[in-house]
XYZ file of C-alpha atoms in Angstrom:
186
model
C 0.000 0.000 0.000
C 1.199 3.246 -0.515
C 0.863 6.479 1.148
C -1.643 9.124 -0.598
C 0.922 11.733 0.873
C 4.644 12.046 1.849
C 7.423 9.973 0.719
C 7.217 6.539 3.094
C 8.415 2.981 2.710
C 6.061 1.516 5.129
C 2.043 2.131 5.026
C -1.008 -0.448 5.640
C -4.431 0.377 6.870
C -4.160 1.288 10.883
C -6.686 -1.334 11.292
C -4.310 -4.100 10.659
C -0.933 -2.037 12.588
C -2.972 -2.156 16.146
C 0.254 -3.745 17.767
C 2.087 -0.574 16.658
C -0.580 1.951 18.264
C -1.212 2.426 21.936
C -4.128 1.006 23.122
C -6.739 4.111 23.122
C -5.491 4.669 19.654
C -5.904 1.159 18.841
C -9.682 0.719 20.297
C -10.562 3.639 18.517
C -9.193 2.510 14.978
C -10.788 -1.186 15.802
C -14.128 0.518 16.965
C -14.027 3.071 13.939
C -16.244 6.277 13.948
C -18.571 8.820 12.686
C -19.045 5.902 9.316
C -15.328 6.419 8.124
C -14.180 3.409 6.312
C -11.030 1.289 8.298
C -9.242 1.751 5.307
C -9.105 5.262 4.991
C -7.029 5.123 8.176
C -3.254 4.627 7.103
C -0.642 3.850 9.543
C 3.009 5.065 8.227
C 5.822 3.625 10.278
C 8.395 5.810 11.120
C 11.539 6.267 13.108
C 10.835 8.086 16.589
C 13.953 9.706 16.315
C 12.770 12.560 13.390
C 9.352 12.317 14.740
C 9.107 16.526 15.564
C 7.828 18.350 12.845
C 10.766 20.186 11.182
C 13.174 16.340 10.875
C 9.800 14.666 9.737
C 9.095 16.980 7.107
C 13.182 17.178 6.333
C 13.139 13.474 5.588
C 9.597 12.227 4.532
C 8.728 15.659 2.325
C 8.293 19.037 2.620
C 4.862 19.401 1.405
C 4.124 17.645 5.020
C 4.482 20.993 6.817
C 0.853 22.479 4.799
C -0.999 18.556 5.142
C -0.396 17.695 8.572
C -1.797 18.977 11.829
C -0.620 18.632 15.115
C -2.476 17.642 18.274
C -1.607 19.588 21.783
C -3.255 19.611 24.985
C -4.588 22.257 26.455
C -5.953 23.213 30.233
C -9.032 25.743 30.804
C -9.565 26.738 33.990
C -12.614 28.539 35.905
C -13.850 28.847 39.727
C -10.865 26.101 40.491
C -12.121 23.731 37.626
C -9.987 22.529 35.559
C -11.434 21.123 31.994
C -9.234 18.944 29.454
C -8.899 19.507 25.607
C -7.326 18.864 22.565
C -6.719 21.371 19.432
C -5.810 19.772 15.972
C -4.065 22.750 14.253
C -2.136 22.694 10.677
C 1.661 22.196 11.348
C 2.426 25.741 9.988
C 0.025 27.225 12.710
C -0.120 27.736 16.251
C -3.088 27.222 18.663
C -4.698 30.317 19.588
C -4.861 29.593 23.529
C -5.452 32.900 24.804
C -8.743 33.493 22.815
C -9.993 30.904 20.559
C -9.624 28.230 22.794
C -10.132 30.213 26.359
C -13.540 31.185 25.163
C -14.892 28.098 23.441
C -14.037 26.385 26.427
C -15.525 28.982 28.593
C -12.437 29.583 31.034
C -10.908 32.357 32.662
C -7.450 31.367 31.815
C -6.068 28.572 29.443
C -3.102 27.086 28.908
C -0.996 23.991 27.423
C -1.683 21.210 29.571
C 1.817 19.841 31.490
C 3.604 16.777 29.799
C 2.827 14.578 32.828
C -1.027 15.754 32.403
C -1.287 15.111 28.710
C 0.541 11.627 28.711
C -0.972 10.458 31.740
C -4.837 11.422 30.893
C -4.612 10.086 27.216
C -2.339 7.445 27.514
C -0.436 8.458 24.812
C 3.173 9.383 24.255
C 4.624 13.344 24.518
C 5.734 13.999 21.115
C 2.643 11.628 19.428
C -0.142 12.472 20.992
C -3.071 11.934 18.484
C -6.949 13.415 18.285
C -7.872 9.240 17.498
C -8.583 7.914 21.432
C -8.555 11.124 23.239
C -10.478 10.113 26.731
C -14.480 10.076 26.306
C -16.040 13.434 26.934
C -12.785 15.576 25.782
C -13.653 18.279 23.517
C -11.686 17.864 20.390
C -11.085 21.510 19.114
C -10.368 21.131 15.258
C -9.084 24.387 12.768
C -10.912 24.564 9.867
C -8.229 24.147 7.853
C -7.663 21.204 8.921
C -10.908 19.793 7.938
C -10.604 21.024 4.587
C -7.560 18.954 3.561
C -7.875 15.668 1.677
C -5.637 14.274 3.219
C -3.769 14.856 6.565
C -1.158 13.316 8.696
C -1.394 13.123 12.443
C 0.301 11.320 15.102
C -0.023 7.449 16.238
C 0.092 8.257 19.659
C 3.444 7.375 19.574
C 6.121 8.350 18.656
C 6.877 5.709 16.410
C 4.178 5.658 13.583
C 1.318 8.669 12.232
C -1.794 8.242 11.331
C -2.966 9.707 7.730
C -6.805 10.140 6.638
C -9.182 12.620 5.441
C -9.493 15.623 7.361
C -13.241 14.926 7.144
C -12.544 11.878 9.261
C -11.093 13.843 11.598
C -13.849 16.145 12.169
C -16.179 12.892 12.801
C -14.213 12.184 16.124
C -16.278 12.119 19.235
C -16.216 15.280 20.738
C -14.946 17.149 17.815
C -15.734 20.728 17.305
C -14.631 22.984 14.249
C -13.476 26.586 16.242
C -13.035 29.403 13.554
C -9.600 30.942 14.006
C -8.196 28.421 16.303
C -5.095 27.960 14.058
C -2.593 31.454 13.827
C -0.178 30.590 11.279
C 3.041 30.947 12.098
């Protein structure tokens, strides 16, 4: 199988790569969602070592920088609670925290989550974390942009490995929610 995007060696349909994904990512991919079909999820394996963004691109094509999106974690907090989310912005761009996300979320102040916090709640590894098994009842906070790409890489939830479909699919997760202006490019 090939890759509809970058320049890999090593792509088959996530569905049949679950040993390679960590298990939220892998119950989500075996439990599909929103009618997307298994094989529109592609797993690309990778080496964890050139997994950030600018060595990724460097190696596996630099048309990756405009078609895939990266997944951070973010912390809103109001009257001393604390509410989890993820934003899914373009690679190019930068999540607007400060407004986009502070008042979707309804919070007085937000922030990016701490390492520990994002690993430990999704289960996932810092550096892979992936909008595909993000804990049930996370908002999923997706760019536009995002959503109107053919096709777009994310990460595996490891480091090791990404994750390419249609940025349709991606708007399908559970708890997903397009936010005008959430992406600032950079």
């Amino acid at each position: 199988m090939y890759a509809p995007i970058g320049s890999f060696e090593d792509a088959g349909p996530a569905a049949e790569r679950l040993e390679l994904l960590t298990a939220p990512v892998a119950a989500a991919v075996r439990e599909g969602w929103g009618g997307i079909p298994a094989e529109q999820v592609i797993h690309v394996d990778t080496d964890p070592a050139i997994a950030d963004t600018a060595a990724f691109v460097e190696h596996h094509g630099a048309e990756l920088l405009e078609r895939s999106a990266n997944c951070v974690v973010v912390a809103g907090k109001r009257g001393g609670e604390t509410t989890l989310a993820a934003c899914l912005v373009l690679s190019h761009s930068r999540v607007d925290v400060n407004n986009a996300v502070r008042k979707h979320l309804g919070a007085r102040k937000a922030s990016f989550a701490p390492m520990d916090t994002a690993v430990g709640e999704t289960g996932m590894e810092y550096g892979g974390i992936t909008p595909v098994g993000l804990p049930d009842g996370w908002p999923l906070l997706i760019d536009p942009a995002v959503v109107e790409e053919e096709w777009v890489l994310v990460g595996s939830g490891s480091r090791r490995g990404k994750l390419i479909m249609p940025g349709k699919a991606l708007a399908a997760l559970p708890g997903a929610v397009v936010v005008e202006g959430l992406g600032i490019r950079s």
